[in-house]
XYZ file of C-alpha atoms in Angstrom:
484
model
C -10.594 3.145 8.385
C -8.759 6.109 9.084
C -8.501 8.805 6.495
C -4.651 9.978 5.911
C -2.905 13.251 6.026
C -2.949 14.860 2.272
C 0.792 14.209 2.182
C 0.020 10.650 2.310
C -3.324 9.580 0.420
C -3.655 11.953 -2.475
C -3.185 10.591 -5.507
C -2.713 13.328 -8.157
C 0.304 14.947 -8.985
C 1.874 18.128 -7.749
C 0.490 21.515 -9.153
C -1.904 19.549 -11.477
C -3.370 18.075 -8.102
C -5.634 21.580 -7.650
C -6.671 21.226 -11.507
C -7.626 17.547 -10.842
C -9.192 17.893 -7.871
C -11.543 20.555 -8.854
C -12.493 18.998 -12.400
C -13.031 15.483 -10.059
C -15.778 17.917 -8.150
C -16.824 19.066 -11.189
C -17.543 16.163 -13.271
C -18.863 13.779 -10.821
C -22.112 13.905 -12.335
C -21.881 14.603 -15.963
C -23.911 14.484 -18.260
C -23.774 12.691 -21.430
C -22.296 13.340 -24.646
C -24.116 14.424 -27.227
C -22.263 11.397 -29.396
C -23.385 8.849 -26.188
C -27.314 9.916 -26.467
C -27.562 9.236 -30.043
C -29.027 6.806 -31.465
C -28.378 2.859 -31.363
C -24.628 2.946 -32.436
C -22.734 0.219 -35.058
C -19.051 -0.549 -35.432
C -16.379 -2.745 -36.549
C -13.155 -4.153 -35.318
C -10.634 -5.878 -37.234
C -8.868 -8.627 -35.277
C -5.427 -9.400 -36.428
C -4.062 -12.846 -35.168
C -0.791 -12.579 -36.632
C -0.151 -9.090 -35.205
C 1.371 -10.040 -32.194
C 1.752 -6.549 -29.037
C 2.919 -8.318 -26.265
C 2.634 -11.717 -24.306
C 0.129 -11.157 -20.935
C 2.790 -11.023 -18.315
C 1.856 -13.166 -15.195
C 2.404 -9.483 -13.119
C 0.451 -8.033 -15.428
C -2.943 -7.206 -13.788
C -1.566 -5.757 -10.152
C -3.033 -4.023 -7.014
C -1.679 -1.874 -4.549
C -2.107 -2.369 -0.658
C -0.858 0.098 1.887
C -0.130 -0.311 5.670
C -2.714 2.214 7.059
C -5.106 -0.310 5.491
C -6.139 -2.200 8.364
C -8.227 -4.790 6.053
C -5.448 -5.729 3.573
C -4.659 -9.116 4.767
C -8.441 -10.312 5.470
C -9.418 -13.304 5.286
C -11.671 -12.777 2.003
C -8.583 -10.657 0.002
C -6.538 -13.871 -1.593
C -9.710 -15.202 -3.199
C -11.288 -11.984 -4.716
C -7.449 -11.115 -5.636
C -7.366 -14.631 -7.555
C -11.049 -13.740 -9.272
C -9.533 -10.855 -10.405
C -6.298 -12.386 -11.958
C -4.046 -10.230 -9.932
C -0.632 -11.337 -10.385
C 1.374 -8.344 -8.742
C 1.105 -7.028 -4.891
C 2.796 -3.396 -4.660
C 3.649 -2.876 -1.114
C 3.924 -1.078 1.412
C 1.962 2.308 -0.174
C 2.404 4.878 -2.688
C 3.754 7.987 -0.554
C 3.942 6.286 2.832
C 6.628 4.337 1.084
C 8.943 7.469 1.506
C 8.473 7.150 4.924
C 7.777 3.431 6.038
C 10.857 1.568 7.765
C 10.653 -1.803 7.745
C 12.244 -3.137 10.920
C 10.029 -1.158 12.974
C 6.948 -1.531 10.838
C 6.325 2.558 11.436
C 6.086 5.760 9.156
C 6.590 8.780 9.767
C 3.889 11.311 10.184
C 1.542 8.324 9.160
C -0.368 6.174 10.985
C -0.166 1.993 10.369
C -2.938 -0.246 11.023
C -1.834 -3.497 12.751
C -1.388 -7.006 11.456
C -0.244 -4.914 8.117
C 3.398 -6.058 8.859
C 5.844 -7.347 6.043
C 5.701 -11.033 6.553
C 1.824 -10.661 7.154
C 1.995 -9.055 4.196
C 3.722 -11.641 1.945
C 1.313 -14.458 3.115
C -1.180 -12.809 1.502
C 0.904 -12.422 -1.417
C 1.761 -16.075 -1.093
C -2.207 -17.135 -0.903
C -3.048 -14.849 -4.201
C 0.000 -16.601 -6.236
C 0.795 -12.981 -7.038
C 4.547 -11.789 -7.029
C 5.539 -8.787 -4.588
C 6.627 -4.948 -5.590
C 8.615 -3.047 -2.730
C 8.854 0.183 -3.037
C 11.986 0.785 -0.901
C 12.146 4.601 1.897
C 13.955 6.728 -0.430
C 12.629 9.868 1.188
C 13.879 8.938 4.729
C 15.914 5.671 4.211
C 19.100 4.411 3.257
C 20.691 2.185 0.851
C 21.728 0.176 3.957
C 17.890 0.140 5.514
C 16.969 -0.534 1.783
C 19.695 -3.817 1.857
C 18.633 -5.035 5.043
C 15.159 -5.255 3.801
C 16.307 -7.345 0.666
C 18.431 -9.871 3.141
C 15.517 -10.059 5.261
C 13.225 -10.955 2.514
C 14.945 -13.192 0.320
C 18.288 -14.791 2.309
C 16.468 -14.692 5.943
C 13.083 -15.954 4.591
C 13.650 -16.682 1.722
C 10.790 -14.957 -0.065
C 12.768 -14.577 -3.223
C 11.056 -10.819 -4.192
C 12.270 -9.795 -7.572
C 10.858 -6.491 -7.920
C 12.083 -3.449 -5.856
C 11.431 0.370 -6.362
C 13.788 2.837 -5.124
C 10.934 5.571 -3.847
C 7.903 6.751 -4.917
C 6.832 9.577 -6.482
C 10.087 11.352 -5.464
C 9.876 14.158 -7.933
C 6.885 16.005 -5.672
C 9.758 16.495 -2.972
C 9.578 20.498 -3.898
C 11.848 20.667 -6.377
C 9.093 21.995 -9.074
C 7.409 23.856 -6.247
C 5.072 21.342 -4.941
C 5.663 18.844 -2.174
C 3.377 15.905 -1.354
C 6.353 13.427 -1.026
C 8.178 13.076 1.514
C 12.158 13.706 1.082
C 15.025 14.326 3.693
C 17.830 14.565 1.701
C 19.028 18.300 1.389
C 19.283 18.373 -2.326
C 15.978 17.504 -4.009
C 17.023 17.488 -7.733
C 16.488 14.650 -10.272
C 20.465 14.279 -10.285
C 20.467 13.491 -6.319
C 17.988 10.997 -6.819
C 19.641 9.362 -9.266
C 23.469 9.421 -7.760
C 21.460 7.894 -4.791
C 19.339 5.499 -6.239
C 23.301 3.769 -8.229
C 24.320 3.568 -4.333
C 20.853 2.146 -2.893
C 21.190 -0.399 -6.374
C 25.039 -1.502 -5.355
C 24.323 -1.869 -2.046
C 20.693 -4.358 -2.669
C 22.241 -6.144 -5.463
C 25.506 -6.876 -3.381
C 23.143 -9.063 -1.070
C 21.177 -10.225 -3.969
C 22.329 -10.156 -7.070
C 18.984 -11.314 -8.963
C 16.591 -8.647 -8.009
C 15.329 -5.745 -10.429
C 15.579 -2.219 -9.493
C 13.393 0.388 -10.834
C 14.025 4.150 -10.993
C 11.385 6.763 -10.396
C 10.122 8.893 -13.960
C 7.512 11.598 -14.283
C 4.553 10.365 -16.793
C 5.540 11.617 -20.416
C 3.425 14.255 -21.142
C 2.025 15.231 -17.958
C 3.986 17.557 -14.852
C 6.439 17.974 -14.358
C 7.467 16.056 -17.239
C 9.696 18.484 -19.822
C 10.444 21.043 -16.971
C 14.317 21.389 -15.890
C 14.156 21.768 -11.703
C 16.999 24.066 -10.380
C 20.229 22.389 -9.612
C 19.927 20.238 -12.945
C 20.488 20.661 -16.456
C 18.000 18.621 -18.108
C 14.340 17.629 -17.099
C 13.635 14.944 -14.176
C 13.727 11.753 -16.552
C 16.644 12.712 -18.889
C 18.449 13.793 -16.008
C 17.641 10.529 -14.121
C 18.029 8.277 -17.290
C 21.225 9.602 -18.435
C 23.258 8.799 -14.726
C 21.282 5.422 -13.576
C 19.903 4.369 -17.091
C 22.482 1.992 -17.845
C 22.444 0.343 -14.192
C 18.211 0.247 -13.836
C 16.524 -3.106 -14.959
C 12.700 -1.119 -15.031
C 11.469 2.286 -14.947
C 8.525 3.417 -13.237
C 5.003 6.108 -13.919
C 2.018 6.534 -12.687
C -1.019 6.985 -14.394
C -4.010 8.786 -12.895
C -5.949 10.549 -15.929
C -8.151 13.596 -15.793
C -11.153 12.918 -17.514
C -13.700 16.154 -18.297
C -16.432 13.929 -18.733
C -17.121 10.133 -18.432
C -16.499 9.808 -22.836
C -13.175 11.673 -21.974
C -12.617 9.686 -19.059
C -12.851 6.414 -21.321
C -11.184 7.309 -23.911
C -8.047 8.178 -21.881
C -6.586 4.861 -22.361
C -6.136 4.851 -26.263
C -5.738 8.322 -26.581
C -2.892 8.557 -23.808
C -1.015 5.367 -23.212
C 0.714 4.424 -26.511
C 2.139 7.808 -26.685
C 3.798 7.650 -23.274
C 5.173 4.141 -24.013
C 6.904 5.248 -26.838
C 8.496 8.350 -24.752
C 9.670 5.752 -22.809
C 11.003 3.325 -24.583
C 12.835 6.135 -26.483
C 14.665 7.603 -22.836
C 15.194 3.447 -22.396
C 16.954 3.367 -25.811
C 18.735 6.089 -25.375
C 20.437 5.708 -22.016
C 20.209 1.772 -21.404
C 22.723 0.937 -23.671
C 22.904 -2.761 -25.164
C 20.486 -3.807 -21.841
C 17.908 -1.178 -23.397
C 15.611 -4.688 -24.567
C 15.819 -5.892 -21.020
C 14.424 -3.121 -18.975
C 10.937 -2.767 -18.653
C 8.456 -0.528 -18.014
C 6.525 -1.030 -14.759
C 2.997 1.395 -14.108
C 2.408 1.325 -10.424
C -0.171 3.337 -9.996
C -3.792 3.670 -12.217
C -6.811 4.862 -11.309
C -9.762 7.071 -12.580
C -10.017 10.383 -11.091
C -13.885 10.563 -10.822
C -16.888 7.469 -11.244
C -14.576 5.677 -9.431
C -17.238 3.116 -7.764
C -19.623 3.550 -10.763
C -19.727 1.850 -14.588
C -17.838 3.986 -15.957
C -14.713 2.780 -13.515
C -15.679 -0.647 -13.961
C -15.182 0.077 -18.025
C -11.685 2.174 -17.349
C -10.389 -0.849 -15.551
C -9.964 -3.866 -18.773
C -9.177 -1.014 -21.212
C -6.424 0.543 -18.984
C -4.826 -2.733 -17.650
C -4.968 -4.211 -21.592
C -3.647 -1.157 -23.264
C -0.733 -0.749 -21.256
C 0.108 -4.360 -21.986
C -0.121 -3.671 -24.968
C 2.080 -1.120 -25.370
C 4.943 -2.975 -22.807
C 4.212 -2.972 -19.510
C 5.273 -5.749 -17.048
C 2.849 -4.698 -14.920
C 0.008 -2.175 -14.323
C -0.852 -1.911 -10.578
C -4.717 -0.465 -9.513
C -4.797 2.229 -6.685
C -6.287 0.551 -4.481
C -7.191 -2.443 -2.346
C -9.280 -0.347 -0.016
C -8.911 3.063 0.185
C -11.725 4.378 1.863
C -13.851 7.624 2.193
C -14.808 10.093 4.622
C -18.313 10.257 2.861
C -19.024 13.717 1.960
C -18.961 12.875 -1.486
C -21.221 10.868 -2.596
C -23.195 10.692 -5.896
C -24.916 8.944 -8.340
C -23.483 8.134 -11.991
C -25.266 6.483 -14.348
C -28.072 5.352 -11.643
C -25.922 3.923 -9.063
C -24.072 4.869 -5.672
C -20.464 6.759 -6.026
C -18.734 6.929 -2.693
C -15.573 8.683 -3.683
C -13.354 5.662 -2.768
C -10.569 4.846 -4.754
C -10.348 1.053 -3.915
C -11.448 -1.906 -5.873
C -13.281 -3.153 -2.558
C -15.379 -1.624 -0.066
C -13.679 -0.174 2.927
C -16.914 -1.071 4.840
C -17.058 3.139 5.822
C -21.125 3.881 7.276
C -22.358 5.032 3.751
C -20.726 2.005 1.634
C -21.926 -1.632 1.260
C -19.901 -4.002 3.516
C -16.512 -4.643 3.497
C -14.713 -5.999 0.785
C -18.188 -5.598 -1.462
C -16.205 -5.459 -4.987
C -16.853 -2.561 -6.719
C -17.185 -2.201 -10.563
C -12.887 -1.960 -11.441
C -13.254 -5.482 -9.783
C -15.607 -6.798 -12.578
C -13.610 -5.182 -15.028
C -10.319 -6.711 -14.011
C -11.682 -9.927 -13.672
C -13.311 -9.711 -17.322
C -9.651 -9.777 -18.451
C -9.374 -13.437 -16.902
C -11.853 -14.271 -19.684
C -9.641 -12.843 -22.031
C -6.690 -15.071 -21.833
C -4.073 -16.144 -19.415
C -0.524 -14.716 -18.400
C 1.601 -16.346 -21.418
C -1.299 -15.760 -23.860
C -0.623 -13.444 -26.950
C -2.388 -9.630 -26.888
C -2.995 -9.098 -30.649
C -4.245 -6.111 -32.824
C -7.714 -5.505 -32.879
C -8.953 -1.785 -33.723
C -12.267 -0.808 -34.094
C -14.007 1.892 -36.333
C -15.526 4.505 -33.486
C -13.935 5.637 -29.893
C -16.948 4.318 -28.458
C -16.209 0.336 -29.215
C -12.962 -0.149 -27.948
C -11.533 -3.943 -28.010
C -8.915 -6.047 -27.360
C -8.050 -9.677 -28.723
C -6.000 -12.760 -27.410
C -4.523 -15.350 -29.549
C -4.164 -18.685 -27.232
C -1.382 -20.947 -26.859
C -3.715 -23.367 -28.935
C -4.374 -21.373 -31.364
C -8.385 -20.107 -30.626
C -8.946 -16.335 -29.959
C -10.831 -14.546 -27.419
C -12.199 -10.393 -28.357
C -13.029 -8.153 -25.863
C -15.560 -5.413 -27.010
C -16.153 -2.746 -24.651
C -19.487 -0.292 -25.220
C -18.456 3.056 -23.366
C -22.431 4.062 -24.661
C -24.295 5.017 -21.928
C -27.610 4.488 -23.228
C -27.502 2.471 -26.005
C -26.395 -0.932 -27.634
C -24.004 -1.388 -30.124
C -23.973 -3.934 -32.908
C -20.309 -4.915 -33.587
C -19.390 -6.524 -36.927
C -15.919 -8.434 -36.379
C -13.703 -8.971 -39.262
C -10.233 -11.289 -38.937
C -6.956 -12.325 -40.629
C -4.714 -14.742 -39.499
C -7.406 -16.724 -38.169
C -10.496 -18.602 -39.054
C -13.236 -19.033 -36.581
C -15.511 -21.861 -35.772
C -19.395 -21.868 -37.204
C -20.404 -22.725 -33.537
C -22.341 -20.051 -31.541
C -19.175 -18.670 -29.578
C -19.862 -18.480 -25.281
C -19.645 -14.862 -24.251
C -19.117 -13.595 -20.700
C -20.394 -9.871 -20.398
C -19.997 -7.085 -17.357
C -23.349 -5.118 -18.020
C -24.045 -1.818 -16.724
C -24.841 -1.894 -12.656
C -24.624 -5.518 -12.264
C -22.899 -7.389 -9.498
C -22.159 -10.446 -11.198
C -20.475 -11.631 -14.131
C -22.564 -13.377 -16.791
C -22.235 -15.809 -19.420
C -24.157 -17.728 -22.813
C -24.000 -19.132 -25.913
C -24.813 -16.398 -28.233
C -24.192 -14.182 -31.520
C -21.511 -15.777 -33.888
C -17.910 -15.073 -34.046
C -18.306 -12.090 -36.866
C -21.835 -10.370 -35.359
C -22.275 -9.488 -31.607
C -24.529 -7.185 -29.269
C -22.393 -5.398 -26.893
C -25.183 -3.804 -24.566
C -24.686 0.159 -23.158
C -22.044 0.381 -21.050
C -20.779 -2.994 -20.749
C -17.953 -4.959 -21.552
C -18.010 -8.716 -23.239
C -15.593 -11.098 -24.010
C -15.999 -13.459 -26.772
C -14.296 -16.924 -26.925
C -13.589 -18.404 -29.718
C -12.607 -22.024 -31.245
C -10.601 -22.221 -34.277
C -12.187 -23.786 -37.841
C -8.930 -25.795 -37.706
């Protein structure tokens, strides 16, 4: 596959990108904490049934492709897309977005692999069962190339896509003195994009009326988030929230966090996520209006920024998907399909093979296993599918120590499924679980486990519903029937 410009496949954001880059050197192969290589570890989690966070949206576990990937619509992606419960497609490409056009299935400065075309693209999308994301050319478009691509897609072929971004990451444009994304408007400031983004809405809805439109935020608590550009008098989401928040149906991060070690790196999800939800639920509250319970909150982009084809990635992946959930998103969408590497960073974490690739399957590049060889974020996804099911209740479930994380289902009939995930390197943990609102069965519960370096998903009859073994680094899922 060929590599990308830097304007095109980088993944971190703006002046943090040189921080994250040189802690992702850095950390490749770090060592353990002195918490992990202790000795056998213990916890408990308390699973509340009657605590309900959030139904499990059917777009809830997504994936992005992106048209330089020349592999996206093979043959083997629907069925390891359905293994993996994917039930969101973003399209056409993070920052190539900015500069795709449709019509003539080209992008500027960027190169675009063939048989990656729109309607190629959607019968993939089709096969998986998974509902499409568009993230429509703000950066070199118009709300007219924008419209044409909705009357294409849902009156011409009636595809019926719902879900349509108006750019990408449009605050790296330069206006807080870093530009990875391109923009070719003359003014770059957060109340441009927003002015623009009411005319690219008007102009989409007026062909279809039913499609969502989402507007463009920096992450809470990470940059440029809190800094006022020039040209505006407020920071890039207040700014953007306060002209289009009333006329948005779903707003949009990204979440890529920078993890000093692999314990930091795994313990990003809890100790990150809710806080950013409720930042944006609170700019949703205040500028929506009376449609503030009606927008959502979309995260199109996740990844890890290091161990990214290693266990510790293949841990990140449940907990990051679930959490967000949890906290409100409609859908949390992995970077990437394939994204390939050029090689010259490799490693080994935790005993096996890190290429440096970003994508949940192999690109197939000369050091890597063949193509489309899932790689650990893969397993984790598809751990969630043992979870529940999109329409399935996400319920509370804490635990007593940051390295036993877990997440719990209620059913629509009424069992419950826990997820306990070890984030232990080296050793086992014994987890004690304790629950209200529900009474489990006496039978010996089946449990499906991800352990550390495996290829494979496995599953027994084992523990009971209040005692399990969660081995090092692993993730289980235990299903449960109810006394009743």
């Amino acid at each position: 596959m060929r590599r990308l410009v830097h304007r095109y496949w980088t993944r971190f954001t703006g002046l943090a990108a040189v921080v994250s880059l040189a802690l992702a050197g850095s950390i490749t192969a770090a060592p353990q904490s002195a918490e992990a290589a202790s000795a056998a570890i213990t916890a408990s989690v308390s699973v509340d049934a009657n605590r309900a966070l959030a139904k499990i949206p059917t777009t809830g576990v997504g994936m992005n492709v992106a048209v330089y990937d020349g592999n996206m619509n093979h043959s083997a992606v629907p069925g390891l897309l359905r293994d993996a419960g994917v039930g969101m497609i973003r399209y056409p490409g993070g920052s190539y977005s900015d500069g795709y056009h449709w019509q003539t299935h080209t992008v500027e400065d960027g190169y675009v692999a063939p048989n990656t075309e729109f309607d190629t693209f959607m019968g993939t999308a089709r096969s998986v069962g998974a509902q499409p994301i568009i993230t429509a050319n703000y950066g070199s478009g118009t709300p007219d190339e924008a419209a044409a691509w909705v009357r294409y897609a849902n009156v011409t072929k009636g595809y019926g896509v719902k879900y349509w971004e108006i750019g990408n990451e449009v605050y790296g444009n330069g206006l807080y003195g870093a530009t990875w994304e391109l923009d070719r408007h003359s003014s770059k400031t957060a109340t441009t994009y927003a002015t623009n983004l009411l005319q690219y809405a008007t102009a989409m809805k007026a062909v279809d009326p039913t499609i969502k439109i989402g507007a463009v935020l920096t992450t809470p608590g990470s940059w440029p988030d809190g800094i006022t550009g020039p040209g505006d008098s407020m920071d890039w989401n207040h700014t953007v929230m306060s002209i289009a928040g009333s006329k948005i149906d779903f707003v949009i991060v990204h979440h890529y966090p920078i993890g000093n070690s692999q314990a930091d790196l795994l313990g990003k999800p809890q100790a990150e996520i809710p806080g950013m939800a409720t930042a944006l639920r609170s700019l949703i509250n205040q500028y929506a209006g009376s449609n503030a319970p009606n927008v959502g909150i979309a995260v199109t982009e996740v990844g890890a920024n290091a161990y990214k084809n290693t266990s510790p990635s293949g841990l990140f992946a449940p907990d990051e998907y679930l959490t967000w959930m949890e906290n409100g998103a409609f859908t949390v969408d992995w970077w990437n399909l394939h994204n390939g590497t050029d090689c010259s960073h490799v490693t080994t974490v935790e005993g096996a093979t890190d290429y440096d690739d970003g994508g949940i399957l192999s690109s197939g590049a000369s050091c890597e296993p063949p193509l489309n060889t899932p790689f650990p974020p893969h397993y984790g996804a598809r751990m969630i599918t043992k979870l529940g099911a999109p329409g399935d209740t996400l319920v509370r479930a804490v635990g007593s120590t940051p390295l036993v994380s877990a997440h719990a289902v209620r059913r629509a009939n009424g069992d419950v499924n826990v997820m306990l995930i070890n984030k232990d390197p080296a050793n086992d943990a014994t987890v004690t679980v304790a629950y209200s609102g529900f009474t489990p069965s006496s039978a010996t519960p089946t449990v499906y486990s991800y352990p550390k370096n495996t290829t494979s998903i496995g599953s027994a009859t084992t523990g009971s519903a209040t005692r399990q073994t969660v081995p090092a680094y692993s993730v289980v899922v235990v299903q449960l029937r109810s006394a009743g």
